[in-house]
mmCIF file of C-alpha atoms in Angstrom:
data_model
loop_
_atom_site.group_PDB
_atom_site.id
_atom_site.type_symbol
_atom_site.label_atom_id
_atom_site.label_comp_id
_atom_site.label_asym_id
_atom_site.label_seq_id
_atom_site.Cartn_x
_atom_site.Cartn_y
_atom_site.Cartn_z
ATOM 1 C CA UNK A 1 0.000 0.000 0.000
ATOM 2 C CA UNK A 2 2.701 2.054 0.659
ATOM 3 C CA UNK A 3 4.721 1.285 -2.081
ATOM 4 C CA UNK A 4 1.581 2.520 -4.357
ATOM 5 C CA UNK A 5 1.118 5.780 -2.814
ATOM 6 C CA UNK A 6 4.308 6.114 -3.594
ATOM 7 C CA UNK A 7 4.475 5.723 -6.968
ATOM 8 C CA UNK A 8 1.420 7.910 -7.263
ATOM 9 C CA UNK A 9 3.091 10.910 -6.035
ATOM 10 C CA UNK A 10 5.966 10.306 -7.692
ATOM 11 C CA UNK A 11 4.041 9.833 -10.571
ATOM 12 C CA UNK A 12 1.763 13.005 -10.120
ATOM 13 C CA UNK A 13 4.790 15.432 -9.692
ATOM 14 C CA UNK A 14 5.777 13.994 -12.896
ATOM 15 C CA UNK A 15 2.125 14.945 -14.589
ATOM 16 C CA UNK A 16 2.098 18.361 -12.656
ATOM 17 C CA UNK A 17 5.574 19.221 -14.048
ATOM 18 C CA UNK A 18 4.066 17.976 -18.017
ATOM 19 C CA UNK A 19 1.466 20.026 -17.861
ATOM 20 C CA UNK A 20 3.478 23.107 -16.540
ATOM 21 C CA UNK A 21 5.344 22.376 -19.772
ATOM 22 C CA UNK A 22 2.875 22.030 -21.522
ATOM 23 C CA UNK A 23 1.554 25.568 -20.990
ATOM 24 C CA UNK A 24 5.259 27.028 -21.632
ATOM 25 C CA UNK A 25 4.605 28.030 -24.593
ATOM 26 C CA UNK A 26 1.703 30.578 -23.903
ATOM 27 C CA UNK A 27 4.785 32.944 -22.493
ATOM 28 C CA UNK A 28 5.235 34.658 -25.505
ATOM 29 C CA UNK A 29 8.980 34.673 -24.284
ATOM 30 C CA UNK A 30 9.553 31.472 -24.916
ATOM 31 C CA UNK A 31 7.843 30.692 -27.937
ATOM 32 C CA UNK A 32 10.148 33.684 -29.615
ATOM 33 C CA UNK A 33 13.366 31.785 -28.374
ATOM 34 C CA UNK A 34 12.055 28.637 -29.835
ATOM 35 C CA UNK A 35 11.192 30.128 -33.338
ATOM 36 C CA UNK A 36 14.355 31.997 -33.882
ATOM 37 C CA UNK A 37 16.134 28.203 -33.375
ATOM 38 C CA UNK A 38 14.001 26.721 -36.271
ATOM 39 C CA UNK A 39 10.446 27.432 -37.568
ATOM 40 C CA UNK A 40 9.334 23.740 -36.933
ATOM 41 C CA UNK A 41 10.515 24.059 -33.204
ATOM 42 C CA UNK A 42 7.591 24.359 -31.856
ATOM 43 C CA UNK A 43 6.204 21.617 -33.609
ATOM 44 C CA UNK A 44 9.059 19.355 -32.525
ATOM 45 C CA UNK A 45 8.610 20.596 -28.839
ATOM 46 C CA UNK A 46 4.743 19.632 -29.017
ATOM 47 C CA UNK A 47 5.767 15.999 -30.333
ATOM 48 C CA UNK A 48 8.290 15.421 -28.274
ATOM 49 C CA UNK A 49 6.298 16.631 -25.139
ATOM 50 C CA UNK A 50 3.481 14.432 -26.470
ATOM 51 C CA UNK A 51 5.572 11.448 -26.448
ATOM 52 C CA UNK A 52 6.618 11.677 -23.256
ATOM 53 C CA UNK A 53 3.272 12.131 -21.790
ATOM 54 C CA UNK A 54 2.434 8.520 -23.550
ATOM 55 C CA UNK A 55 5.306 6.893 -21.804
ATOM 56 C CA UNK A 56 4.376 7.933 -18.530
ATOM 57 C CA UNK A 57 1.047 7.616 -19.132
ATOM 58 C CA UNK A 58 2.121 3.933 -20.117
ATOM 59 C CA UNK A 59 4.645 3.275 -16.889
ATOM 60 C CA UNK A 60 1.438 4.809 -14.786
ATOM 61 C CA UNK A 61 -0.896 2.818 -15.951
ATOM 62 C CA UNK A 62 1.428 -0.380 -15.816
ATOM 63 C CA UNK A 63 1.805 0.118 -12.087
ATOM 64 C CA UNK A 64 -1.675 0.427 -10.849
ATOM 65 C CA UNK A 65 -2.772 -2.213 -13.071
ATOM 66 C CA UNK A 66 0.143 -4.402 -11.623
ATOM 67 C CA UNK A 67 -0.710 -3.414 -8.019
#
């Protein structure tokens, strides 16, 4: 029991700090920085942030089921 709660808030810091990046981009700051790099940068940020969010999702859902 203890070892699931746990993983759940080690897991939920990890889905607090997606979404935080997640909403980066809205700081018009940041976006600037990442379109002087390329003009598909923010693209490749999206996807890469998107992929990430499946493999936790994945390891998440792998745990509780496996509880």
């Amino acid at each position: 029991m203890v070892k699931t709660l746990n993983i759940v808030k080690k897991l939920s810091l990890i889905y607090i700090a997606l979404v935080i990046l997640y909403y980066l981009p809205l700081i018009n700051t940041f976006t600037q920085i990442l379109m002087k790099l390329t003009p598909f940068a923010l693209y490749i940020y999206w996807t890469i942030l998107t992929l990430i969010c499946i493999v936790v999702g994945a390891k998440y859902l792998d745990k509780m089921l496996g509880e």
